[in-house]
mmCIF file of C-alpha atoms in Angstrom:
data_model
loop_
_atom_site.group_PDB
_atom_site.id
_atom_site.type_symbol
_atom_site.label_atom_id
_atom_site.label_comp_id
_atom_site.label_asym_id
_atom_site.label_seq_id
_atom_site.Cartn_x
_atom_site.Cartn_y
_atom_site.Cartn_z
ATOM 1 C CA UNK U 1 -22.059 16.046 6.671
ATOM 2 C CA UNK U 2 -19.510 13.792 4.966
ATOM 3 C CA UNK U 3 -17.366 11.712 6.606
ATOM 4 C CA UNK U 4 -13.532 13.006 5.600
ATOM 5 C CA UNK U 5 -11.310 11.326 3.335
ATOM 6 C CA UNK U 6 -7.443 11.328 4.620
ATOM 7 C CA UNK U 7 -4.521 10.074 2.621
ATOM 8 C CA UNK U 8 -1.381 8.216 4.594
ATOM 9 C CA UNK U 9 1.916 7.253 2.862
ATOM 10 C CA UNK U 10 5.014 6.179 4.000
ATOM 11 C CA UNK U 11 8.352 6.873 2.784
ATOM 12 C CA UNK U 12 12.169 6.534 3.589
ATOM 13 C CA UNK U 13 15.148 8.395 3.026
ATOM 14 C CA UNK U 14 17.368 5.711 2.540
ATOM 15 C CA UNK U 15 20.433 8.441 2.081
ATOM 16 C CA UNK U 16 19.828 9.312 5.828
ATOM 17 C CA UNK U 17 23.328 8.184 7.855
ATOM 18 C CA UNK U 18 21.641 7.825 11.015
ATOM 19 C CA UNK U 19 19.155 5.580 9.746
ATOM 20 C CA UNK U 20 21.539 3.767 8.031
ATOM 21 C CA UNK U 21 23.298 3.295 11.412
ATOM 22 C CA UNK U 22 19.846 2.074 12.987
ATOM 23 C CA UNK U 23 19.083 -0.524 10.482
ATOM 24 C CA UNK U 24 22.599 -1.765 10.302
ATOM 25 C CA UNK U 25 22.176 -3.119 14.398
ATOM 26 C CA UNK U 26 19.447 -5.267 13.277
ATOM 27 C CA UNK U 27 20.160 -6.332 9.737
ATOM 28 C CA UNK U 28 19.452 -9.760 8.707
ATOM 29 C CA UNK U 29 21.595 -10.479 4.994
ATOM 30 C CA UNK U 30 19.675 -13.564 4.612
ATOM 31 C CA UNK U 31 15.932 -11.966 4.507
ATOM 32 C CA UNK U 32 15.230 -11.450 0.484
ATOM 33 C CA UNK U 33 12.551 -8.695 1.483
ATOM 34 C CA UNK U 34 14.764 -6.361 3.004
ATOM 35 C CA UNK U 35 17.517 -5.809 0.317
ATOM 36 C CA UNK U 36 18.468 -2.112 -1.249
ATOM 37 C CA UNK U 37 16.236 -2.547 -3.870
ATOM 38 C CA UNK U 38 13.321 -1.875 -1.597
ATOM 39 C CA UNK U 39 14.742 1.072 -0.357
ATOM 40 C CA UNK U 40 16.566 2.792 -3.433
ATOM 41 C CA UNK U 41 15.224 6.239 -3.557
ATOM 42 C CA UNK U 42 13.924 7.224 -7.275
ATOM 43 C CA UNK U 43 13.328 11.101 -6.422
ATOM 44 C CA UNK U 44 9.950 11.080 -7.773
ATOM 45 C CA UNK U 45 8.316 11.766 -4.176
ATOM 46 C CA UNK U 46 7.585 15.343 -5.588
ATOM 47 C CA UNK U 47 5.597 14.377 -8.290
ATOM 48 C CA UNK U 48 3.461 11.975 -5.901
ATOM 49 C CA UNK U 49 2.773 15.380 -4.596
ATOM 50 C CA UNK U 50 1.342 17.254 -7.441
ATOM 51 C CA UNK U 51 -0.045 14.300 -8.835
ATOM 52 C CA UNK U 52 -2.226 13.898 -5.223
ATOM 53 C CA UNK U 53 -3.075 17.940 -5.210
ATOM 54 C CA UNK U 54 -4.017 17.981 -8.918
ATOM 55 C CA UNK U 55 -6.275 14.944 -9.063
ATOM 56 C CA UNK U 56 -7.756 14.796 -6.049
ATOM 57 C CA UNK U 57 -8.242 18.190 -4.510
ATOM 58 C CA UNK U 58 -10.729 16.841 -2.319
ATOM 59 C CA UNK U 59 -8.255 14.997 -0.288
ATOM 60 C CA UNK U 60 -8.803 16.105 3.516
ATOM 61 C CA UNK U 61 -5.358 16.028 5.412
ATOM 62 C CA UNK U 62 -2.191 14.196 4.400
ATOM 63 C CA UNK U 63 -0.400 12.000 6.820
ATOM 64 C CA UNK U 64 3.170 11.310 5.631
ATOM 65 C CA UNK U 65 4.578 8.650 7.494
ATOM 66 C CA UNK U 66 8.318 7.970 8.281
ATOM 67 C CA UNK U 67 11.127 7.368 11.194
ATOM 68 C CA UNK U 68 11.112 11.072 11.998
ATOM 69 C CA UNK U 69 13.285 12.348 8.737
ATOM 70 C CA UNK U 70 11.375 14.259 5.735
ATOM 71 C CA UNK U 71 13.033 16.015 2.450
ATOM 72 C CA UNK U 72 14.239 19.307 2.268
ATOM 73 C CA UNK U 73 11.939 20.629 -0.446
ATOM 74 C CA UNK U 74 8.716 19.679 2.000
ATOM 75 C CA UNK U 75 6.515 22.855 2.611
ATOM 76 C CA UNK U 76 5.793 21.535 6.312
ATOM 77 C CA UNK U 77 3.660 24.404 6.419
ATOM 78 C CA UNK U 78 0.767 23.368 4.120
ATOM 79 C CA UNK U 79 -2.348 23.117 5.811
ATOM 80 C CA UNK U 80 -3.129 19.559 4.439
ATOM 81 C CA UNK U 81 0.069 18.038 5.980
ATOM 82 C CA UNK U 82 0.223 16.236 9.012
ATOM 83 C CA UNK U 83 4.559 14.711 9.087
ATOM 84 C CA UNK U 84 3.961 11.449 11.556
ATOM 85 C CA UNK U 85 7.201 9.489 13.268
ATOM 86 C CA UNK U 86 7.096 6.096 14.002
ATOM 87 C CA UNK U 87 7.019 6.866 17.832
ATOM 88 C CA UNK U 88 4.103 9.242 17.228
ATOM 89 C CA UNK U 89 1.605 5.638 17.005
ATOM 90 C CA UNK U 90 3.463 2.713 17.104
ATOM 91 C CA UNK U 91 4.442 1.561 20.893
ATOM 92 C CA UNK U 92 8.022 1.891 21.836
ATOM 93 C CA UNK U 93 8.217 -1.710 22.308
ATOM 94 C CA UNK U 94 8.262 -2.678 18.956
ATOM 95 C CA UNK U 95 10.828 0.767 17.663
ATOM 96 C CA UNK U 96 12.629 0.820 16.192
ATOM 97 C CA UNK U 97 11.229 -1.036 12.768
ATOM 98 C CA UNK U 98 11.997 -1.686 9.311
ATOM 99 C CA UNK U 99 9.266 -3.526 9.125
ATOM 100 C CA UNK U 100 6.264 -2.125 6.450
ATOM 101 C CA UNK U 101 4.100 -4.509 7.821
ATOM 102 C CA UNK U 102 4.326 -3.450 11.179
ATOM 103 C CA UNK U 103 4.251 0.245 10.388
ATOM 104 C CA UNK U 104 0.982 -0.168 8.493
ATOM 105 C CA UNK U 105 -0.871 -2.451 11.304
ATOM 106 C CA UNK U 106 -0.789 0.288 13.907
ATOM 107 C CA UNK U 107 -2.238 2.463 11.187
ATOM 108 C CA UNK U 108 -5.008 3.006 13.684
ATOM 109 C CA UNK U 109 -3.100 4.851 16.233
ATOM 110 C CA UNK U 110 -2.247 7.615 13.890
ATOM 111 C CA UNK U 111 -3.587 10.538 16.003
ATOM 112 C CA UNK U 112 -6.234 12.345 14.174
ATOM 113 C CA UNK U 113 -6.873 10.063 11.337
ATOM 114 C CA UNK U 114 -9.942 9.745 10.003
ATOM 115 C CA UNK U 115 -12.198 6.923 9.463
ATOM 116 C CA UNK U 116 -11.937 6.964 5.765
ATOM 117 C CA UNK U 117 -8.360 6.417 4.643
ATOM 118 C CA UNK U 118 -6.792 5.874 1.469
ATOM 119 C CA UNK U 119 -2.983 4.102 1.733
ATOM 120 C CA UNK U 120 -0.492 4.841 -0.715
ATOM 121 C CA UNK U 121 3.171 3.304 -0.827
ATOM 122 C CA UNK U 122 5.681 5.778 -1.957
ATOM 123 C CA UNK U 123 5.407 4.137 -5.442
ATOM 124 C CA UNK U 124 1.846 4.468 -5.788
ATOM 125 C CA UNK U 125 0.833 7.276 -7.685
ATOM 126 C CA UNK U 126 -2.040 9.455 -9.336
ATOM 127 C CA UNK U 127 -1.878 9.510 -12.902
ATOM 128 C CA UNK U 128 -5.575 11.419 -13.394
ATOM 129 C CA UNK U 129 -8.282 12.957 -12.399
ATOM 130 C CA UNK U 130 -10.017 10.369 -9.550
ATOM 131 C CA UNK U 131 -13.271 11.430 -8.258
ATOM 132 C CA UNK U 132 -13.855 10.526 -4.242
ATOM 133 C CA UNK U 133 -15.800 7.713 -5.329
ATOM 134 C CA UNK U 134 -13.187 6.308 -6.865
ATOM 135 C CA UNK U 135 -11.888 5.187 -3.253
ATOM 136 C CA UNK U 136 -15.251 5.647 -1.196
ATOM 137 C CA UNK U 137 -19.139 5.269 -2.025
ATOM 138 C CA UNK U 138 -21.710 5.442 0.522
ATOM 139 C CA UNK U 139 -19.321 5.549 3.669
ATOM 140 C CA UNK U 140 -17.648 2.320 2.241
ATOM 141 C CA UNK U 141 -14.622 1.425 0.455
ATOM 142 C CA UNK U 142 -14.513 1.015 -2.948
ATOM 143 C CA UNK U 143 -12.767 -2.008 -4.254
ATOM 144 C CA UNK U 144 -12.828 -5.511 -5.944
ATOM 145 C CA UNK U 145 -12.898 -9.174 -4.517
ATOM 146 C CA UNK U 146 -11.739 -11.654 -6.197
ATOM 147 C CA UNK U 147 -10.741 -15.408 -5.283
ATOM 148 C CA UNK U 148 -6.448 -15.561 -6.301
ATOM 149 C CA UNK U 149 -4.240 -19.051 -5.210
ATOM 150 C CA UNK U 150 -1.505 -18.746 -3.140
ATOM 151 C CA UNK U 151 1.458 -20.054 -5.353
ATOM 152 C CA UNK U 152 5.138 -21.085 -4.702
ATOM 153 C CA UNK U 153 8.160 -19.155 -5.848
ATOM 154 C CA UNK U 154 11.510 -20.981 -5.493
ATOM 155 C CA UNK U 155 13.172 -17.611 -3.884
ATOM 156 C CA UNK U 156 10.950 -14.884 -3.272
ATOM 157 C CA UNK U 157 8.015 -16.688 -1.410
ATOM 158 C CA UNK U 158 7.973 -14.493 1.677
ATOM 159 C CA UNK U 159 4.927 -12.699 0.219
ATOM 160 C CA UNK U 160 3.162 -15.796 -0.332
ATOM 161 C CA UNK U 161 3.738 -16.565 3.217
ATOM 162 C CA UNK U 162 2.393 -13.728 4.458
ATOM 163 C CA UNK U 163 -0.907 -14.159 2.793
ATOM 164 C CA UNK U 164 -1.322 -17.118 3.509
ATOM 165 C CA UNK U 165 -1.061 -15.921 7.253
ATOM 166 C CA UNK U 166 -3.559 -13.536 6.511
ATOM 167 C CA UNK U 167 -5.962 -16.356 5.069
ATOM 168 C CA UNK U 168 -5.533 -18.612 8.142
ATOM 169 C CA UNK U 169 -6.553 -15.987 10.265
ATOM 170 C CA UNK U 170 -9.696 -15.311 8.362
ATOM 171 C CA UNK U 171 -10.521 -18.825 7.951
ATOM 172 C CA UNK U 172 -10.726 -18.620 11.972
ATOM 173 C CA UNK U 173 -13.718 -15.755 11.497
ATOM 174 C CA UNK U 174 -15.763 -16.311 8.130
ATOM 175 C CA UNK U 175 -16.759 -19.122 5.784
ATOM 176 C CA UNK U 176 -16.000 -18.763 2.041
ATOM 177 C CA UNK U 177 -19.168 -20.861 1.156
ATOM 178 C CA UNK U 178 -21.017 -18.794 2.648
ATOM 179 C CA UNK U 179 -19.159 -15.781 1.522
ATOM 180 C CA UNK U 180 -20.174 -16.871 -2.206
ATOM 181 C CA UNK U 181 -23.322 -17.419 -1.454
ATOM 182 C CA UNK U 182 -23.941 -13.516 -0.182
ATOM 183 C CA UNK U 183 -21.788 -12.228 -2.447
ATOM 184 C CA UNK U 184 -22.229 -14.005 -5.593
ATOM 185 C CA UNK U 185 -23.164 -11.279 -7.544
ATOM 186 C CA UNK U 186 -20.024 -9.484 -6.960
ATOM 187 C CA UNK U 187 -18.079 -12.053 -6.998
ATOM 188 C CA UNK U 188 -18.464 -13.038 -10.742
ATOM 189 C CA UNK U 189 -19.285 -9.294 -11.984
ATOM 190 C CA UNK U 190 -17.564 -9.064 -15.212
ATOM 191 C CA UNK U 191 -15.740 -5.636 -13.069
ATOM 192 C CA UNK U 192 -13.880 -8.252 -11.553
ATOM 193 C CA UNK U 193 -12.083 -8.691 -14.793
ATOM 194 C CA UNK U 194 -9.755 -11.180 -15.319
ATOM 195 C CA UNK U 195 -10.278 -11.999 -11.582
ATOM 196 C CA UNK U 196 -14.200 -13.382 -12.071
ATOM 197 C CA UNK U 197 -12.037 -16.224 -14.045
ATOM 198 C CA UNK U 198 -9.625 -16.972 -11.048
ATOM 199 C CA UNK U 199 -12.887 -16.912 -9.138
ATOM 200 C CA UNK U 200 -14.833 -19.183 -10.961
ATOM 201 C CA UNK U 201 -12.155 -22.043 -11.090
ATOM 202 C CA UNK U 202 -11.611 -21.613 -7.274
ATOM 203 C CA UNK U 203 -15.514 -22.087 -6.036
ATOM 204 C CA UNK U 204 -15.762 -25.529 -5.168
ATOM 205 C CA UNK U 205 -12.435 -24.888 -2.862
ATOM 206 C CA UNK U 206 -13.992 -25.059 0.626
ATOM 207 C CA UNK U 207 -11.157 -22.864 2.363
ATOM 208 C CA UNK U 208 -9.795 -19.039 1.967
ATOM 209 C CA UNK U 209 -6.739 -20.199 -0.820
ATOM 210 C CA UNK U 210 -5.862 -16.380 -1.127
ATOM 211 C CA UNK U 211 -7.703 -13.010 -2.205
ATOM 212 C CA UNK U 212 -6.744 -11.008 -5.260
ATOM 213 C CA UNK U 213 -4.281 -7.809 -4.243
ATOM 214 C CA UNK U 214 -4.395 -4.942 -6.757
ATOM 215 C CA UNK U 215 -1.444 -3.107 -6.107
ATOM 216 C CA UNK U 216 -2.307 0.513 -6.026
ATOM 217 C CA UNK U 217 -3.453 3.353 -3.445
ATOM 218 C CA UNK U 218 -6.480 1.161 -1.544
ATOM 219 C CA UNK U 219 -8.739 2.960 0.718
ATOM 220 C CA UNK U 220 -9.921 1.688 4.104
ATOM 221 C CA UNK U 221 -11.622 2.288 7.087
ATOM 222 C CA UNK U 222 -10.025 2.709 10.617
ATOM 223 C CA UNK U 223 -12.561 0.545 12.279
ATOM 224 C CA UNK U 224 -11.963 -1.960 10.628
ATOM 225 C CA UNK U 225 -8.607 -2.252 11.852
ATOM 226 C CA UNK U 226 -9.555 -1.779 14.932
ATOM 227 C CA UNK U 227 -11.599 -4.643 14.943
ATOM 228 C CA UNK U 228 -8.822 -7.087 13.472
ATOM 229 C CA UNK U 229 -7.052 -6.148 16.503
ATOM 230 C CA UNK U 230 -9.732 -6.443 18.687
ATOM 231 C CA UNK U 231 -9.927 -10.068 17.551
ATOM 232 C CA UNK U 232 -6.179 -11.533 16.969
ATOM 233 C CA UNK U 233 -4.286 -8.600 18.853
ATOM 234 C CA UNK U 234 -2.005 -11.536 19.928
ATOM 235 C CA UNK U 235 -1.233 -12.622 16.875
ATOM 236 C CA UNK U 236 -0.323 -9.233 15.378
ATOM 237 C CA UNK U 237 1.478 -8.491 18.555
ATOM 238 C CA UNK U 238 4.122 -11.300 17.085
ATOM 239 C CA UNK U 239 4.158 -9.672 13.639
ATOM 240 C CA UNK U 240 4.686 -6.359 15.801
ATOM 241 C CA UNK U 241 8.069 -7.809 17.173
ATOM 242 C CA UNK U 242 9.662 -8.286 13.971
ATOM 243 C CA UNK U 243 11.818 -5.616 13.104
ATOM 244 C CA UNK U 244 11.755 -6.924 9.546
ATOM 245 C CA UNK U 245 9.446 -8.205 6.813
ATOM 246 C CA UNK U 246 9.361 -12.557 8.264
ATOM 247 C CA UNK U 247 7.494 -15.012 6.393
ATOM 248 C CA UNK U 248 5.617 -15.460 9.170
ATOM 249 C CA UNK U 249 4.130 -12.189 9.426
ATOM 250 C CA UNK U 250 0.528 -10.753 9.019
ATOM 251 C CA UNK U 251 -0.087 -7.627 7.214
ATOM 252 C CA UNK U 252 -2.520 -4.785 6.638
ATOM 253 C CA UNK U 253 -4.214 -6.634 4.184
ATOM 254 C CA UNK U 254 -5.587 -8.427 6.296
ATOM 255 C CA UNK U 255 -7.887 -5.395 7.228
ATOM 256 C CA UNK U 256 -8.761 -5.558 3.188
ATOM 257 C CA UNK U 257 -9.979 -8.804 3.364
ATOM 258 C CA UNK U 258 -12.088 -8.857 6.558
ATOM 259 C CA UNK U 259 -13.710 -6.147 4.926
ATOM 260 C CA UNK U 260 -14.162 -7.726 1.993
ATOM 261 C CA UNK U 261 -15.804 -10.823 3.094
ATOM 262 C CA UNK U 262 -18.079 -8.747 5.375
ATOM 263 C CA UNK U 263 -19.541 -7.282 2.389
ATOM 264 C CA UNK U 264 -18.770 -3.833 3.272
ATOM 265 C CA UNK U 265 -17.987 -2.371 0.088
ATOM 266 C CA UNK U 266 -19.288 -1.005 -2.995
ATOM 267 C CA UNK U 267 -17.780 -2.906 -6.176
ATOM 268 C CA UNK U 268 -15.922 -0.984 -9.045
ATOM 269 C CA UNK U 269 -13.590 -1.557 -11.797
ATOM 270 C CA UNK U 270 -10.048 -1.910 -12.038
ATOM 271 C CA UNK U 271 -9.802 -0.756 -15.462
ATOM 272 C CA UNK U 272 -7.477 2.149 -15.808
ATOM 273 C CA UNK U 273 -5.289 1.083 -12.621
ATOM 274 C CA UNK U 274 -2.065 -0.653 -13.567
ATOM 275 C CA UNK U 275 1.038 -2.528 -11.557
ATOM 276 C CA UNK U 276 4.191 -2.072 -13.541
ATOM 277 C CA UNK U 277 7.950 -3.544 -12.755
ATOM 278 C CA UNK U 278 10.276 -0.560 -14.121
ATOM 279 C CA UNK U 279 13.058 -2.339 -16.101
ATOM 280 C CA UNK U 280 15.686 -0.412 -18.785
ATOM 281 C CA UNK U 281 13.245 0.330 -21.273
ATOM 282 C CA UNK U 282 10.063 1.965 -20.024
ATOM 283 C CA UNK U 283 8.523 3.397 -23.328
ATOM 284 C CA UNK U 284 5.490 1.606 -23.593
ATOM 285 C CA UNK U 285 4.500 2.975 -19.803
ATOM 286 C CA UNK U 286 5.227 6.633 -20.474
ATOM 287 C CA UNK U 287 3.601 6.175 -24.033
ATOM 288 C CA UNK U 288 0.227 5.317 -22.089
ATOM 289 C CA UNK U 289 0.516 7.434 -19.475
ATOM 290 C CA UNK U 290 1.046 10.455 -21.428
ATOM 291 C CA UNK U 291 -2.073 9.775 -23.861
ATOM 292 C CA UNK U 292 -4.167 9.458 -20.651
ATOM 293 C CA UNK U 293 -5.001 5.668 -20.315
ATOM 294 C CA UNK U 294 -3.264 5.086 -16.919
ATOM 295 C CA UNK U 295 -5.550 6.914 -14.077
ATOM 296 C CA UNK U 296 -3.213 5.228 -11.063
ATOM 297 C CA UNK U 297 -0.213 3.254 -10.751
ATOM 298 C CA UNK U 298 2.303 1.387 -8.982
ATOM 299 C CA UNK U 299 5.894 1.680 -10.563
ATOM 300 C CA UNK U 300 7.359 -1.234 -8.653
ATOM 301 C CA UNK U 301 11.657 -1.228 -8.453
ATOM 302 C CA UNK U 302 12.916 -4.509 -9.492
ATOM 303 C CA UNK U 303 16.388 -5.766 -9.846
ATOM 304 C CA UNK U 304 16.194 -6.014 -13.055
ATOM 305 C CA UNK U 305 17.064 -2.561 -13.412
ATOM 306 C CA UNK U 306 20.669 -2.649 -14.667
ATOM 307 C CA UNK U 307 20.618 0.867 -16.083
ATOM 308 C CA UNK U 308 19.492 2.575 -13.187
ATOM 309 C CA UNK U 309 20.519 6.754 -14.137
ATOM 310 C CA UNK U 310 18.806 5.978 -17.892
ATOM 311 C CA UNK U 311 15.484 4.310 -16.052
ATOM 312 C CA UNK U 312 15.419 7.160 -13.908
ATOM 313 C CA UNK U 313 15.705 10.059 -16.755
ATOM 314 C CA UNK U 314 13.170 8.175 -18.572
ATOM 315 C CA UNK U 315 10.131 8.472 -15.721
ATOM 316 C CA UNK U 316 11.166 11.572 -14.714
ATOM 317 C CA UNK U 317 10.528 12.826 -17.735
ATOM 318 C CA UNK U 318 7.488 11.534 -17.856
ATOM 319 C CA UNK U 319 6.716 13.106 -14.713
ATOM 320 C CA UNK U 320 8.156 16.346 -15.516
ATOM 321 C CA UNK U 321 5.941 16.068 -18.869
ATOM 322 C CA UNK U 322 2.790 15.098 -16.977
ATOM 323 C CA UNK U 323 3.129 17.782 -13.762
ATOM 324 C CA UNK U 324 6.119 20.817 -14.878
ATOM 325 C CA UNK U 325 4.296 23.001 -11.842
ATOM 326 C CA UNK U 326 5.496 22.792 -8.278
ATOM 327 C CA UNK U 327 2.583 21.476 -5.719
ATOM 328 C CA UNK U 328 1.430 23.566 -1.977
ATOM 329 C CA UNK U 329 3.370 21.102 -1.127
ATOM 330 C CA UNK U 330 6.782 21.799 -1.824
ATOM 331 C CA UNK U 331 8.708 24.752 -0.781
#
């Protein structure tokens, strides 16, 4: 019998006054990570929807994370949907949070998940047809590693930061020399792209100086998790007490990578998957993803939106184009 895939995203309603009321107490101005852009609220939820029921039918149970609120067009009665509030997993100590990080770390507590998870963000979404393998082969994730740098940003550096929390913890656990040397086949597999070049020029580096993050829906395995918190609970426990994004925070990629180094995963392509900023003019993206080249991806808010009602019209018609018919999961 296969093991069941589940799906888990998260989402805010950042139009919600009592949320608004919440997040005002602990507000800090001065953290770059936590400004409106990150919240600003596209309306293309729906389309996540049918994109997830049209291309991947095979998807076991949805669990859509969020404070407790939901939208008003949400069938709450399809089968497949499982609505989860913060204070369903994550312990009361740490609620409430605006933290992402610390909303995806306790990822484990979700009641009923299964053991074979794929994670979207809100802004992750399913462009085509994507077979089960696409996520998980042989009980195992599918997925890419890839050697990246950890770099400097004058800034925005906060995510830097946080990986390279995540590498000092996994320095503590595995050896990248020996890493490469178990995993060198997969390591500089030309499916690692553009990555098998970062690779390469980072080998003789002795330490962890940062693992490649493709940013779209990633699939991974509850035990996994588990184990990370097995191992540092302490030190996620202080990422846990941040009610917003820190730089010195840990995050669920952290999961990723201590699966990654295991070994524990079957290596595929990333061909097809793409990360795009959405600025004023967004032509080329809904050129490609109307002619079928673009089977997943991230449409990432930026502030270098200026026109924000003419970016908007412009994906949504794309959406509209690419799924016209309502999904189970809307009223």
């Amino acid at each position: 019998m296969k093991t069941p895939i589940d799906v888990v995203i998260t989402w805010v309603d950042p139009s919600d006054e009592e949320w608004q009321k919440e997040r005002a107490k602990y507000r800090n101005l001065k953290e770059e990570a936590n400004g409106e852009v990150r919240y600003r609220d596209w309306g293309f939820l729906k389309y996540w929807f049918r994109g997830l029921e049209k291309n991947a039918p095979w998807v076991n149970r949805v669990f859509f994370v969020t404070c407790g609120h939901y939208p008003d067009w949400l069938n709450t009665e399809n089968g497949k949907l499982q609505i989860v509030r913060h204070k369903d997993y994550i312990p009361e100590e740490y609620l409430p949070t605006f933290n992402s990080n610390v909303i995806e770390l306790f990822f484990h507590k979700i009641p009923g998940l299964s053991e074979q998870f794929v994670y979207f963000n809100d802004d992750m979404f399913l462009l085509g047809p994507m077979e089960e393998t696409e996520f998980f082969a042989d009980g195992k994730p599918a997925d890419t590693l890839a050697w990246n740098a950890v770099s400097a940003k004058a800034e925005n550096s906060m995510i830097e930061h946080i990986v390279l929390n995540d590498m000092e913890i996994l320095e503590k656990h595995f050896d990248k020399k020996t890493v490469q040397k178990q995993q060198r086949a997969k390591l500089l597999s030309p499916k690692n792209g553009a990555g098998m070049v970062k690779t390469t020029m980072l080998w003789s580096w002795k330490h962890f100086t940062g693992i490649e993050n493709p940013h779209v829906a990633q699939p991974y395995l509850k035990s996994v998790l588990e184990t990370v918190w097995e191992k540092e609970g302490p030190a996620l426990r202080e990422t846990a007490q941040n009610r917003f994004r820190t730089a010195g925070d840990l995050s669920l990629w952290l999961a990723r990578y201590w699966n990654l180094v295991s070994g524990n995963y079957v290596l595929k392509s990333r061909k097809g998957n793409l990360y795009y900023v959405i600025s004023d003019d967004n032509r080329s993206l809904t050129e490609n993803v109307l002619a079928g080249k673009v089977k997943t991806a991230c449409l990432n808010d930026s502030d270098g939106v200026k026109d924000f009602e003419k970016a908007k019209k412009e994906l949504t018609d794309m959406f509209e184009k690419l799924y016209p018919e309502k999904s189970g999961f809307e009223k």
